[in-house]
Amino acid sequence: MITHRMEPGKPIKLTELPTGSKEFYQGERETAVAEFEALREEFIELQVRLYAEGRQKLLIIFQAIDAGGKDGAIRHVFKGVNPQGVSVHAFKVPSKLELAHDYLWRVHQVVPPASMIGVFNRSHYEDVLVVRVDNLVPEAVWRLRYHHINEFERLLHETGTTILKFFLHISAAEQAKRFRERLADPSKYWKFALEDLEKRKQWPAYMDAFEDMLNHCTTPWAPWYVIPADQKWYRNLAVMRVIVQTLRQMNPQYPLSQEDLSGVVVV
Ligand code: ADP
């Protein structure tokens, strides 16, 4: 099965990676949705086990260009999962307090503890993306961050966190289509800002930054998955497949009781 997992050390060129699903999925959309729904049921069951087991941690990171589908992917993939076992964190422009610390400070505070699935909508990768594209710090400063990030993720991995990183890859044409849809529907205005059009002009600079991020930070302990995301149904299926496959490997188990429950009667 194609998982869209990048290989450490193998050069990644975003222009060579499709944004559409055509060459990866030949079946009908309905078949993909049915597979997604079946996997979603399994995900719900596996998450209950992970929570009950109380030992392992799963961190799932989403990065994408504006309108790339981070919110939609999170909404669909986590639908029905017990909210008590999942924490979603959306990273915004850092506060004054956050900026007064090192850039990983705010991130480390919200990584998932044992038994939890942590979801990052944007992440520490913003510190080599928007920060780089908008020249918020000099190159000598952001360049060191690939190394910091790899070591930070290694620390998480070595202390029991499984890490999945999804880059939702859309085309410039698909972004334009989604912006137009937002402009045509007042219920979607909240998702749109004029600033988005300014950022769209920076598309090539963002693609360079994403490509460097993928090349520098695809590690055995924290792989990037580049998901073709022009078709939302395929994006959801591809992400779900990776998550379920990963949870199967983590193989969480219901814990045995510490007490002798044999012969216990409830009256
Ligand atoms: P979203 O676009 O994710 O739905 P927002 O519209 O609130 O949510 O955007 C969050 C903004 O915060 C983005 O423009 C993003 O680039 C910015 N941001 C996140 N992390 C950082 C950071 N470390 N430095 C500067 N800007 C950041």
PDB file of N, CA, C and O in Angstrom, residues 130-139 142:
ATOM      1  N   VAL A 130       7.169  30.164   8.035  1.00  0.00           N
ATOM      2  CA  VAL A 130       6.797  31.590   7.990  1.00  0.00           C
ATOM      3  C   VAL A 130       7.949  32.472   8.480  1.00  0.00           C
ATOM      4  O   VAL A 130       8.216  33.549   7.929  1.00  0.00           O
ATOM      5  N   VAL A 131       8.645  31.977   9.480  1.00  0.00           N
ATOM      6  CA  VAL A 131       9.755  32.755  10.059  1.00  0.00           C
ATOM      7  C   VAL A 131      10.860  32.985   9.016  1.00  0.00           C
ATOM      8  O   VAL A 131      11.443  34.063   8.930  1.00  0.00           O
ATOM      9  N   ARG A 132      11.081  31.971   8.195  1.00  0.00           N
ATOM     10  CA  ARG A 132      12.079  32.082   7.126  1.00  0.00           C
ATOM     11  C   ARG A 132      11.565  32.963   5.979  1.00  0.00           C
ATOM     12  O   ARG A 132      12.241  33.891   5.545  1.00  0.00           O
ATOM     13  N   VAL A 133      10.351  32.679   5.532  1.00  0.00           N
ATOM     14  CA  VAL A 133       9.811  33.387   4.359  1.00  0.00           C
ATOM     15  C   VAL A 133       9.644  34.882   4.662  1.00  0.00           C
ATOM     16  O   VAL A 133       9.923  35.724   3.815  1.00  0.00           O
ATOM     17  N   ASP A 134       9.207  35.194   5.873  1.00  0.00           N
ATOM     18  CA  ASP A 134       8.991  36.601   6.231  1.00  0.00           C
ATOM     19  C   ASP A 134      10.219  37.241   6.878  1.00  0.00           C
ATOM     20  O   ASP A 134      10.123  38.356   7.416  1.00  0.00           O
ATOM     21  N   ASN A 135      11.354  36.546   6.836  1.00  0.00           N
ATOM     22  CA  ASN A 135      12.596  37.100   7.398  1.00  0.00           C
ATOM     23  C   ASN A 135      12.451  37.587   8.833  1.00  0.00           C
ATOM     24  O   ASN A 135      12.927  38.676   9.178  1.00  0.00           O
ATOM     25  N   LEU A 136      11.765  36.792   9.658  1.00  0.00           N
ATOM     26  CA  LEU A 136      11.540  37.231  11.042  1.00  0.00           C
ATOM     27  C   LEU A 136      12.804  37.101  11.887  1.00  0.00           C
ATOM     28  O   LEU A 136      12.936  37.765  12.915  1.00  0.00           O
ATOM     29  N   VAL A 137      13.688  36.196  11.473  1.00  0.00           N
ATOM     30  CA  VAL A 137      15.013  36.094  12.095  1.00  0.00           C
ATOM     31  C   VAL A 137      16.021  35.874  10.969  1.00  0.00           C
ATOM     32  O   VAL A 137      15.646  35.442   9.876  1.00  0.00           O
ATOM     33  N   PRO A 138      17.314  36.150  11.204  1.00  0.00           N
ATOM     34  CA  PRO A 138      18.305  35.948  10.134  1.00  0.00           C
ATOM     35  C   PRO A 138      18.472  34.470   9.776  1.00  0.00           C
ATOM     36  O   PRO A 138      18.182  33.590  10.604  1.00  0.00           O
ATOM     37  N   GLU A 139      18.961  34.214   8.583  1.00  0.00           N
ATOM     38  CA  GLU A 139      19.141  32.832   8.120  1.00  0.00           C
ATOM     39  C   GLU A 139      20.017  32.018   9.074  1.00  0.00           C
ATOM     40  O   GLU A 139      19.751  30.835   9.318  1.00  0.00           O
ATOM     41  N   TRP A 142      17.601  30.630  11.726  1.00  0.00           N
ATOM     42  CA  TRP A 142      16.638  29.557  11.398  1.00  0.00           C
ATOM     43  C   TRP A 142      17.327  28.305  10.862  1.00  0.00           C
ATOM     44  O   TRP A 142      16.824  27.206  10.995  1.00  0.00           O
TER      45      TRP A 142
END
